């Protein structure tokens, strides 16, 4: 048993639950900050822990190119390398290969692509993408898929979906054979800290509570538990075609995975279409397994998708927008670069209790941004992440109270200071 998912509350289609991984528990629905190259740009790991981040996302494509999988593996996998004792998910590399490479070449075997760093040629197949993700050692890894472009006609979407299904089978086959080779899996038993894992050095290592739950999950006592391994999720494709999405879901479930992701969305299609495809795809996914919607979205959207029954989401938006001075607040978006904030003594968001809003004025944040200070990126990112995480905490609370009808309004009605 390497992953367990338990649902603890429902409100309409929404579910609140708990994902138990070899590196701790994750409360769902969860927003996963993106740490592209083993770093959430501008925010140290101890601050992420303090913000309550329970799971981070790493990008296989970027880590494969720099510093390289072998380096990360030798240093204990991502957990050891970046000193992050909590859960990690890596993507398969497929999305970046497709979005960052105009010169890619796709065959049945895999994808040939050029590095965006130095132009060198590389090849990803389902097998090599699994090998890379096993070396990186995230708790949850993703099958290698082709992200269908938008727009795509039905024949193209079907061919792409079929390819993704064949790649999913190959991904699973390779993974099942090699899943005990993760940097921590060979020696770690469920419920004990892994060598190379910085848990003992960290103030927030595997908690005693987490260890207990992991042990009870396998019904074993510490020291004699089953071996923990990584878990591989399948990815649903099918373009913007509801029928293809249904078929992709059914055939991916036939292959069989402990969790399912909806991929190929937020690729330029209108928002209403994203929502429609998400909603119709969710109907075909098993109710008792985690559902991961890849690459979304705004604060309003993540609330909406959680209401539809999505358990996991990730997006670069809060961190990337922060670096461009775009901040999400309970009163709407704030572009901190604007001159109107030059002498504004107020907090960035009067309803936010994050360390940035408690301490600094809009005027100061505006000054840091205008002066191009590194601190601007750090503080802006911390606030935006806080806002997203806080939003998801409200969503979970609301679901646990079973407040279906007032779900959205509840999340957004913030206490006045
Ligand atoms: Zn704040």
Short mmCIF file of N, CA and C in Angstrom, two decimals, residues 74-244:
data_model
loop_
_atom_site.label_atom_id
_atom_site.label_comp_id
_atom_site.label_asym_id
_atom_site.label_seq_id
_atom_site.Cartn_x
_atom_site.Cartn_y
_atom_site.Cartn_z
N UNK A 74 21.09 10.35 -6.95
CA UNK A 74 22.22 10.10 -6.06
C UNK A 74 22.10 10.90 -4.76
N UNK A 75 21.38 12.02 -4.82
CA UNK A 75 21.25 12.87 -3.63
C UNK A 75 19.96 12.58 -2.86
N UNK A 76 19.40 11.39 -3.11
CA UNK A 76 18.24 10.97 -2.31
C UNK A 76 16.91 11.22 -2.98
N UNK A 77 16.94 11.51 -4.29
CA UNK A 77 15.68 11.85 -4.96
C UNK A 77 15.30 13.28 -4.63
N UNK A 78 14.18 13.71 -5.17
CA UNK A 78 13.78 15.11 -4.96
C UNK A 78 13.63 15.45 -3.48
N UNK A 79 13.10 14.50 -2.69
CA UNK A 79 12.90 14.78 -1.26
C UNK A 79 14.22 15.14 -0.59
N UNK A 80 15.25 14.33 -0.84
CA UNK A 80 16.54 14.59 -0.23
C UNK A 80 17.22 15.80 -0.84
N UNK A 81 17.19 15.87 -2.17
CA UNK A 81 17.89 16.93 -2.89
C UNK A 81 17.40 18.31 -2.48
N UNK A 82 16.07 18.50 -2.45
CA UNK A 82 15.55 19.84 -2.16
C UNK A 82 15.13 19.99 -0.70
N UNK A 83 15.46 19.00 0.13
CA UNK A 83 15.15 19.07 1.56
C UNK A 83 13.67 19.32 1.80
N UNK A 84 12.85 18.48 1.18
CA UNK A 84 11.40 18.60 1.31
C UNK A 84 10.85 17.25 1.76
N UNK A 85 10.51 17.13 3.04
CA UNK A 85 10.09 15.82 3.56
C UNK A 85 8.64 15.46 3.25
N UNK A 86 7.88 16.42 2.74
CA UNK A 86 6.46 16.14 2.49
C UNK A 86 6.26 15.58 1.07
N UNK A 87 5.01 15.39 0.68
CA UNK A 87 4.71 14.71 -0.58
C UNK A 87 5.12 15.54 -1.80
N UNK A 88 5.44 14.82 -2.87
CA UNK A 88 5.80 15.45 -4.16
C UNK A 88 5.10 14.68 -5.28
N UNK A 89 4.69 15.40 -6.31
CA UNK A 89 4.16 14.81 -7.54
C UNK A 89 5.01 15.32 -8.70
N UNK A 90 5.39 14.44 -9.61
CA UNK A 90 6.04 14.92 -10.84
C UNK A 90 5.14 14.65 -12.03
N UNK A 91 5.20 15.56 -13.01
CA UNK A 91 4.51 15.30 -14.27
C UNK A 91 5.42 14.42 -15.13
N UNK A 92 4.92 13.98 -16.27
CA UNK A 92 5.67 12.99 -17.06
C UNK A 92 6.70 13.64 -17.97
N UNK A 93 6.66 14.95 -18.10
CA UNK A 93 7.53 15.62 -19.05
C UNK A 93 6.84 15.87 -20.39
N UNK A 94 5.76 15.12 -20.61
CA UNK A 94 5.05 15.23 -21.89
C UNK A 94 4.59 16.64 -22.19
N UNK A 95 3.94 17.28 -21.22
CA UNK A 95 3.36 18.60 -21.48
C UNK A 95 4.42 19.61 -21.89
N UNK A 96 5.57 19.62 -21.17
CA UNK A 96 6.62 20.59 -21.51
C UNK A 96 7.25 20.28 -22.87
N UNK A 97 7.42 18.99 -23.15
CA UNK A 97 7.97 18.62 -24.46
C UNK A 97 7.08 19.20 -25.56
N UNK A 98 5.76 19.14 -25.32
CA UNK A 98 4.84 19.61 -26.34
C UNK A 98 4.69 21.13 -26.35
N UNK A 99 4.83 21.76 -25.18
CA UNK A 99 4.58 23.20 -25.14
C UNK A 99 5.84 24.03 -25.36
N UNK A 100 7.03 23.47 -25.09
CA UNK A 100 8.26 24.26 -25.20
C UNK A 100 9.09 23.94 -26.44
N UNK A 101 8.61 22.97 -27.23
CA UNK A 101 9.44 22.51 -28.34
C UNK A 101 8.71 22.56 -29.66
N UNK A 102 9.10 23.49 -30.51
CA UNK A 102 8.50 23.56 -31.84
C UNK A 102 9.08 22.49 -32.75
N UNK A 103 10.26 21.96 -32.40
CA UNK A 103 10.96 21.05 -33.29
C UNK A 103 10.79 19.59 -32.90
N UNK A 104 9.81 19.31 -32.03
CA UNK A 104 9.64 17.93 -31.56
C UNK A 104 9.17 17.03 -32.71
N UNK A 105 9.48 15.73 -32.56
CA UNK A 105 9.02 14.75 -33.54
C UNK A 105 8.41 13.58 -32.78
N UNK A 106 7.13 13.31 -33.06
CA UNK A 106 6.42 12.26 -32.34
C UNK A 106 6.31 11.01 -33.20
N UNK A 107 6.71 9.88 -32.65
CA UNK A 107 6.50 8.59 -33.31
C UNK A 107 5.82 7.67 -32.31
N UNK A 108 5.46 6.47 -32.77
CA UNK A 108 4.88 5.48 -31.87
C UNK A 108 5.80 5.23 -30.68
N UNK A 109 7.09 5.25 -30.94
CA UNK A 109 8.07 4.92 -29.90
C UNK A 109 8.14 6.00 -28.82
N UNK A 110 8.06 7.27 -29.22
CA UNK A 110 8.18 8.36 -28.25
C UNK A 110 8.35 9.70 -28.94
N UNK A 111 8.97 10.65 -28.22
CA UNK A 111 9.11 12.01 -28.74
C UNK A 111 10.57 12.42 -28.73
N UNK A 112 11.05 12.87 -29.89
CA UNK A 112 12.38 13.47 -29.97
C UNK A 112 12.21 14.98 -29.85
N UNK A 113 13.03 15.59 -29.01
CA UNK A 113 12.87 17.04 -28.81
C UNK A 113 14.23 17.69 -28.58
N UNK A 114 14.25 19.00 -28.74
CA UNK A 114 15.47 19.79 -28.51
C UNK A 114 15.36 20.50 -27.18
N UNK A 115 16.45 20.48 -26.43
CA UNK A 115 16.49 21.20 -25.15
C UNK A 115 16.29 22.69 -25.39
N UNK A 116 15.44 23.33 -24.57
CA UNK A 116 15.28 24.78 -24.72
C UNK A 116 16.48 25.51 -24.11
N UNK A 117 17.37 24.75 -23.40
CA UNK A 117 18.53 25.39 -22.77
C UNK A 117 19.70 25.52 -23.74
N UNK A 118 20.03 24.40 -24.43
CA UNK A 118 21.22 24.45 -25.29
C UNK A 118 21.00 23.85 -26.68
N UNK A 119 19.76 23.49 -27.00
CA UNK A 119 19.47 22.99 -28.34
C UNK A 119 19.84 21.53 -28.56
N UNK A 120 20.37 20.86 -27.53
CA UNK A 120 20.76 19.45 -27.68
C UNK A 120 19.52 18.57 -27.89
N UNK A 121 19.71 17.43 -28.54
CA UNK A 121 18.59 16.55 -28.89
C UNK A 121 18.39 15.47 -27.82
N UNK A 122 17.12 15.23 -27.48
CA UNK A 122 16.78 14.23 -26.46
C UNK A 122 15.57 13.43 -26.91
N UNK A 123 15.36 12.31 -26.21
CA UNK A 123 14.25 11.44 -26.56
C UNK A 123 13.52 10.97 -25.30
N UNK A 124 12.22 11.15 -25.29
CA UNK A 124 11.39 10.62 -24.20
C UNK A 124 10.47 9.55 -24.76
N UNK A 125 10.43 8.41 -24.10
CA UNK A 125 9.45 7.38 -24.41
C UNK A 125 8.68 7.13 -23.11
N UNK A 126 7.59 6.37 -23.16
CA UNK A 126 6.93 6.04 -21.90
C UNK A 126 7.91 5.41 -20.91
N UNK A 127 8.79 4.55 -21.42
CA UNK A 127 9.73 3.87 -20.54
C UNK A 127 10.76 4.84 -19.95
N UNK A 128 11.32 5.72 -20.80
CA UNK A 128 12.36 6.62 -20.27
C UNK A 128 11.75 7.70 -19.38
N UNK A 129 10.48 8.07 -19.66
CA UNK A 129 9.82 9.05 -18.78
C UNK A 129 9.55 8.43 -17.40
N UNK A 130 9.23 7.12 -17.39
CA UNK A 130 9.06 6.42 -16.10
C UNK A 130 10.39 6.32 -15.37
N UNK A 131 11.42 5.94 -16.13
CA UNK A 131 12.75 5.81 -15.53
C UNK A 131 13.18 7.12 -14.88
N UNK A 132 12.93 8.24 -15.59
CA UNK A 132 13.28 9.55 -15.05
C UNK A 132 12.48 9.84 -13.77
N UNK A 133 11.19 9.57 -13.81
CA UNK A 133 10.35 9.87 -12.64
C UNK A 133 10.65 8.95 -11.46
N UNK A 134 11.07 7.73 -11.75
CA UNK A 134 11.46 6.83 -10.65
C UNK A 134 12.76 7.35 -10.02
N UNK A 135 13.68 7.82 -10.85
CA UNK A 135 14.93 8.39 -10.33
C UNK A 135 14.69 9.64 -9.50
N UNK A 136 13.72 10.46 -9.91
CA UNK A 136 13.40 11.69 -9.16
C UNK A 136 12.70 11.33 -7.85
N UNK A 137 11.92 10.24 -7.86
CA UNK A 137 11.39 9.69 -6.61
C UNK A 137 10.20 10.41 -6.01
N UNK A 138 9.37 11.06 -6.82
CA UNK A 138 8.16 11.69 -6.27
C UNK A 138 7.21 10.60 -5.77
N UNK A 139 6.32 10.98 -4.85
CA UNK A 139 5.35 10.01 -4.32
C UNK A 139 4.34 9.61 -5.38
N UNK A 140 3.92 10.58 -6.19
CA UNK A 140 2.96 10.33 -7.26
C UNK A 140 3.62 10.72 -8.57
N UNK A 141 3.60 9.82 -9.55
CA UNK A 141 4.17 10.12 -10.86
C UNK A 141 3.10 9.91 -11.92
N UNK A 142 3.34 10.46 -13.11
CA UNK A 142 2.30 10.48 -14.13
C UNK A 142 2.71 9.68 -15.36
N UNK A 143 1.73 8.98 -15.96
CA UNK A 143 1.96 8.26 -17.20
C UNK A 143 2.37 9.24 -18.29
N UNK A 144 3.17 8.76 -19.24
CA UNK A 144 3.61 9.61 -20.35
C UNK A 144 2.47 9.72 -21.36
N UNK A 145 2.09 10.95 -21.66
CA UNK A 145 0.93 11.16 -22.54
C UNK A 145 1.25 12.18 -23.62
N UNK A 146 0.42 12.21 -24.63
CA UNK A 146 0.51 13.30 -25.60
C UNK A 146 -0.59 14.29 -25.29
N UNK A 147 -0.19 15.54 -25.05
CA UNK A 147 -1.16 16.59 -24.80
C UNK A 147 -1.70 17.07 -26.15
N UNK A 148 -2.95 16.74 -26.44
CA UNK A 148 -3.54 17.10 -27.73
C UNK A 148 -3.68 18.61 -27.84
N UNK A 149 -3.22 19.15 -28.98
CA UNK A 149 -3.27 20.60 -29.17
C UNK A 149 -4.71 21.09 -29.36
N UNK A 150 -4.91 22.38 -29.19
CA UNK A 150 -6.23 22.97 -29.47
C UNK A 150 -6.07 24.07 -30.49
N UNK A 151 -6.89 24.12 -31.53
CA UNK A 151 -7.96 23.16 -31.83
C UNK A 151 -7.41 21.93 -32.54
N UNK A 152 -8.15 20.81 -32.43
CA UNK A 152 -7.80 19.58 -33.14
C UNK A 152 -9.10 18.97 -33.65
N UNK A 153 -9.08 18.48 -34.89
CA UNK A 153 -10.32 17.86 -35.39
C UNK A 153 -10.49 16.48 -34.75
N UNK A 154 -11.64 15.85 -35.00
CA UNK A 154 -11.98 14.63 -34.27
C UNK A 154 -11.00 13.49 -34.57
N UNK A 155 -10.58 13.38 -35.84
CA UNK A 155 -9.65 12.31 -36.21
C UNK A 155 -8.32 12.48 -35.48
N UNK A 156 -7.86 13.70 -35.47
CA UNK A 156 -6.60 14.00 -34.80
C UNK A 156 -6.72 13.74 -33.29
N UNK A 157 -7.82 14.19 -32.69
CA UNK A 157 -8.02 13.99 -31.25
C UNK A 157 -8.09 12.49 -30.92
N UNK A 158 -8.74 11.72 -31.80
CA UNK A 158 -8.84 10.27 -31.57
C UNK A 158 -7.48 9.60 -31.69
N UNK A 159 -6.73 9.95 -32.74
CA UNK A 159 -5.41 9.34 -32.93
C UNK A 159 -4.51 9.64 -31.74
N UNK A 160 -4.57 10.89 -31.27
CA UNK A 160 -3.76 11.31 -30.14
C UNK A 160 -4.17 10.56 -28.87
N UNK A 161 -5.49 10.42 -28.68
CA UNK A 161 -6.00 9.69 -27.51
C UNK A 161 -5.56 8.23 -27.54
N UNK A 162 -5.63 7.60 -28.73
CA UNK A 162 -5.21 6.20 -28.86
C UNK A 162 -3.73 6.04 -28.53
N UNK A 163 -2.93 6.99 -29.02
CA UNK A 163 -1.49 6.95 -28.73
C UNK A 163 -1.26 7.05 -27.22
N UNK A 164 -1.95 7.99 -26.57
CA UNK A 164 -1.82 8.16 -25.12
C UNK A 164 -2.21 6.87 -24.39
N UNK A 165 -3.23 6.16 -24.88
CA UNK A 165 -3.63 4.90 -24.24
C UNK A 165 -2.55 3.83 -24.38
N UNK A 166 -1.96 3.76 -25.58
CA UNK A 166 -0.88 2.76 -25.75
C UNK A 166 0.32 3.13 -24.88
N UNK A 167 0.59 4.43 -24.79
CA UNK A 167 1.70 4.87 -23.94
C UNK A 167 1.39 4.63 -22.45
N UNK A 168 0.10 4.73 -22.09
CA UNK A 168 -0.28 4.48 -20.69
C UNK A 168 0.00 3.03 -20.31
N UNK A 169 -0.30 2.11 -21.24
CA UNK A 169 -0.02 0.69 -20.98
C UNK A 169 1.47 0.46 -20.82
N UNK A 170 2.25 1.06 -21.72
CA UNK A 170 3.71 0.90 -21.63
C UNK A 170 4.25 1.53 -20.35
N UNK A 171 3.70 2.70 -19.98
CA UNK A 171 4.13 3.37 -18.74
C UNK A 171 3.90 2.45 -17.55
N UNK A 172 2.70 1.87 -17.49
CA UNK A 172 2.37 1.03 -16.35
C UNK A 172 3.25 -0.23 -16.31
N UNK A 173 3.46 -0.81 -17.48
CA UNK A 173 4.26 -2.03 -17.55
C UNK A 173 5.68 -1.77 -17.01
N UNK A 174 6.27 -0.66 -17.46
CA UNK A 174 7.63 -0.34 -17.00
C UNK A 174 7.62 -0.04 -15.52
N UNK A 175 6.63 0.74 -15.09
CA UNK A 175 6.55 1.14 -13.69
C UNK A 175 6.41 -0.07 -12.76
N UNK A 176 5.55 -0.99 -13.12
CA UNK A 176 5.33 -2.16 -12.25
C UNK A 176 6.62 -2.96 -12.07
N UNK A 177 7.42 -2.98 -13.11
CA UNK A 177 8.67 -3.73 -13.04
C UNK A 177 9.73 -3.01 -12.21
N UNK A 178 9.65 -1.69 -12.16
CA UNK A 178 10.75 -0.92 -11.56
C UNK A 178 10.34 -0.06 -10.36
N UNK A 179 9.12 -0.23 -9.87
CA UNK A 179 8.63 0.72 -8.87
C UNK A 179 9.36 0.64 -7.52
N UNK A 180 10.12 -0.41 -7.30
CA UNK A 180 10.86 -0.49 -6.04
C UNK A 180 12.22 0.18 -6.14
N UNK A 181 12.47 0.85 -7.27
CA UNK A 181 13.79 1.45 -7.47
C UNK A 181 13.85 2.94 -7.14
N UNK A 182 12.77 3.50 -6.61
CA UNK A 182 12.82 4.91 -6.21
C UNK A 182 13.93 5.08 -5.18
N UNK A 183 14.56 6.28 -5.13
CA UNK A 183 15.73 6.45 -4.26
C UNK A 183 15.46 6.09 -2.80
N UNK A 184 14.22 6.22 -2.37
CA UNK A 184 13.90 5.92 -0.98
C UNK A 184 13.16 4.60 -0.82
N UNK A 185 12.67 4.03 -1.93
CA UNK A 185 11.79 2.87 -1.82
C UNK A 185 12.54 1.59 -1.50
N UNK A 186 13.83 1.52 -1.88
CA UNK A 186 14.54 0.26 -1.73
C UNK A 186 14.80 -0.09 -0.28
N UNK A 187 14.93 0.93 0.55
CA UNK A 187 15.26 0.64 1.94
C UNK A 187 14.18 1.09 2.90
N UNK A 188 13.28 1.93 2.43
CA UNK A 188 12.29 2.48 3.36
C UNK A 188 11.08 1.58 3.49
N UNK A 189 10.65 1.42 4.72
CA UNK A 189 9.39 0.75 4.97
C UNK A 189 8.37 1.81 5.34
N UNK A 190 7.13 1.55 5.01
CA UNK A 190 6.08 2.52 5.32
C UNK A 190 6.14 2.88 6.79
N UNK A 191 6.14 4.17 7.07
CA UNK A 191 6.09 4.60 8.46
C UNK A 191 7.45 4.90 9.05
N UNK A 192 8.51 4.67 8.29
CA UNK A 192 9.83 5.05 8.79
C UNK A 192 10.46 6.04 7.81
N UNK A 193 11.26 6.96 8.34
CA UNK A 193 11.85 7.97 7.47
C UNK A 193 12.90 7.33 6.58
N UNK A 194 12.99 7.82 5.35
CA UNK A 194 13.90 7.24 4.38
C UNK A 194 15.29 7.81 4.52
N UNK A 195 16.32 6.98 4.27
CA UNK A 195 17.67 7.53 4.17
C UNK A 195 17.69 8.56 3.03
N UNK A 196 18.45 9.59 3.20
CA UNK A 196 18.49 10.61 2.16
C UNK A 196 17.33 11.57 2.26
N UNK A 197 16.38 11.23 3.11
CA UNK A 197 15.25 12.14 3.31
C UNK A 197 15.58 13.06 4.46
N UNK A 198 15.34 14.34 4.30
CA UNK A 198 15.79 15.29 5.32
C UNK A 198 14.85 15.38 6.51
N UNK A 199 13.98 14.41 6.68
CA UNK A 199 12.97 14.52 7.73
C UNK A 199 13.57 14.86 9.08
N UNK A 200 14.69 14.23 9.41
CA UNK A 200 15.25 14.45 10.74
C UNK A 200 15.87 15.82 10.88
N UNK A 201 16.28 16.38 9.75
CA UNK A 201 16.88 17.72 9.80
C UNK A 201 15.81 18.79 9.81
N UNK A 202 14.59 18.42 9.48
CA UNK A 202 13.55 19.41 9.29
C UNK A 202 12.65 19.51 10.51
N UNK A 203 12.11 20.68 10.69
CA UNK A 203 11.18 20.88 11.80
C UNK A 203 9.84 20.24 11.49
N UNK A 204 9.63 19.89 10.24
CA UNK A 204 8.33 19.35 9.86
C UNK A 204 8.49 18.04 9.09
N UNK A 205 9.23 17.13 9.66
CA UNK A 205 9.42 15.83 9.04
C UNK A 205 8.15 15.01 9.12
N UNK A 206 8.28 13.74 8.81
CA UNK A 206 7.12 12.85 8.92
C UNK A 206 6.59 12.94 10.34
N UNK A 207 5.38 13.38 10.49
CA UNK A 207 4.82 13.56 11.82
C UNK A 207 4.50 12.21 12.43
N UNK A 208 4.51 12.13 13.76
CA UNK A 208 4.11 10.89 14.40
C UNK A 208 2.71 10.47 13.95
N UNK A 209 1.84 11.47 13.77
CA UNK A 209 0.48 11.15 13.34
C UNK A 209 0.50 10.53 11.95
N UNK A 210 1.33 11.11 11.06
CA UNK A 210 1.44 10.58 9.71
C UNK A 210 1.95 9.15 9.73
N UNK A 211 2.93 8.89 10.59
CA UNK A 211 3.49 7.55 10.66
C UNK A 211 2.45 6.56 11.14
N UNK A 212 1.70 6.98 12.15
CA UNK A 212 0.67 6.08 12.67
C UNK A 212 -0.33 5.70 11.60
N UNK A 213 -0.76 6.76 10.85
CA UNK A 213 -1.78 6.50 9.84
C UNK A 213 -1.24 5.57 8.75
N UNK A 214 0.03 5.82 8.37
CA UNK A 214 0.61 4.98 7.34
C UNK A 214 0.68 3.54 7.81
N UNK A 215 1.04 3.36 9.10
CA UNK A 215 1.13 2.00 9.59
C UNK A 215 -0.24 1.35 9.65
N UNK A 216 -1.24 2.14 10.09
CA UNK A 216 -2.56 1.54 10.18
C UNK A 216 -3.10 1.25 8.78
N UNK A 217 -2.60 2.02 7.80
CA UNK A 217 -3.06 1.78 6.43
C UNK A 217 -2.64 0.40 5.95
N UNK A 218 -1.52 -0.07 6.44
CA UNK A 218 -1.06 -1.38 6.00
C UNK A 218 -1.32 -2.44 7.05
N UNK A 219 -1.84 -2.01 8.19
CA UNK A 219 -2.14 -2.94 9.26
C UNK A 219 -0.88 -3.56 9.84
N UNK A 220 0.23 -2.83 9.80
CA UNK A 220 1.48 -3.40 10.29
C UNK A 220 2.10 -2.49 11.33
N UNK A 221 3.03 -3.03 12.06
CA UNK A 221 3.73 -2.23 13.06
C UNK A 221 5.00 -1.65 12.46
N UNK A 222 5.47 -0.58 13.08
CA UNK A 222 6.67 0.07 12.56
C UNK A 222 7.81 -0.93 12.46
N UNK A 223 8.57 -0.85 11.36
CA UNK A 223 9.73 -1.71 11.22
C UNK A 223 9.44 -2.98 10.44
N UNK A 224 8.19 -3.36 10.38
CA UNK A 224 7.90 -4.56 9.61
C UNK A 224 6.82 -4.30 8.56
N UNK A 225 6.63 -3.02 8.23
CA UNK A 225 5.58 -2.66 7.28
C UNK A 225 5.91 -3.07 5.86
N UNK A 226 4.90 -3.02 5.01
CA UNK A 226 5.12 -3.29 3.60
C UNK A 226 5.99 -2.19 3.02
N UNK A 227 6.70 -2.51 1.96
CA UNK A 227 7.53 -1.51 1.32
C UNK A 227 6.68 -0.44 0.67
N UNK A 228 7.02 0.82 0.94
CA UNK A 228 6.33 1.91 0.28
C UNK A 228 6.94 2.10 -1.10
N UNK A 229 6.10 2.34 -2.08
CA UNK A 229 6.60 2.65 -3.42
C UNK A 229 5.90 3.90 -3.91
N UNK A 230 6.31 4.34 -5.09
CA UNK A 230 5.62 5.45 -5.74
C UNK A 230 4.28 4.95 -6.27
N UNK A 231 3.42 5.90 -6.66
CA UNK A 231 2.15 5.54 -7.29
C UNK A 231 2.06 6.22 -8.65
N UNK A 232 1.58 5.48 -9.63
CA UNK A 232 1.47 6.00 -11.00
C UNK A 232 0.02 6.31 -11.33
N UNK A 233 -0.24 7.55 -11.77
CA UNK A 233 -1.58 7.96 -12.18
C UNK A 233 -1.70 7.90 -13.71
N UNK A 234 -2.90 7.55 -14.19
CA UNK A 234 -3.18 7.62 -15.62
C UNK A 234 -3.73 9.00 -15.99
N UNK A 235 -3.64 9.34 -17.28
CA UNK A 235 -4.11 10.65 -17.75
C UNK A 235 -5.16 10.49 -18.84
N UNK A 236 -6.30 11.15 -18.64
CA UNK A 236 -7.38 11.12 -19.62
C UNK A 236 -7.13 12.22 -20.66
N UNK A 237 -7.18 11.83 -21.95
CA UNK A 237 -7.10 12.83 -23.02
C UNK A 237 -8.40 12.75 -23.83
N UNK A 238 -8.36 13.18 -25.10
CA UNK A 238 -9.58 13.13 -25.92
C UNK A 238 -10.01 14.49 -26.44
N UNK A 239 -9.12 15.48 -26.32
CA UNK A 239 -9.43 16.81 -26.86
C UNK A 239 -10.67 17.39 -26.23
N UNK A 240 -11.46 18.11 -27.04
CA UNK A 240 -12.65 18.78 -26.51
C UNK A 240 -13.92 17.99 -26.87
N UNK A 241 -13.74 16.69 -27.10
CA UNK A 241 -14.84 15.84 -27.54
C UNK A 241 -15.32 14.99 -26.35
N UNK A 242 -16.56 15.20 -25.94
CA UNK A 242 -17.06 14.52 -24.74
C UNK A 242 -17.07 13.01 -24.88
N UNK A 243 -17.39 12.55 -26.10
CA UNK A 243 -17.45 11.11 -26.35
C UNK A 243 -16.05 10.48 -26.27
N UNK A 244 -15.07 11.18 -26.85
CA UNK A 244 -13.69 10.68 -26.78
C UNK A 244 -13.19 10.70 -25.34
#
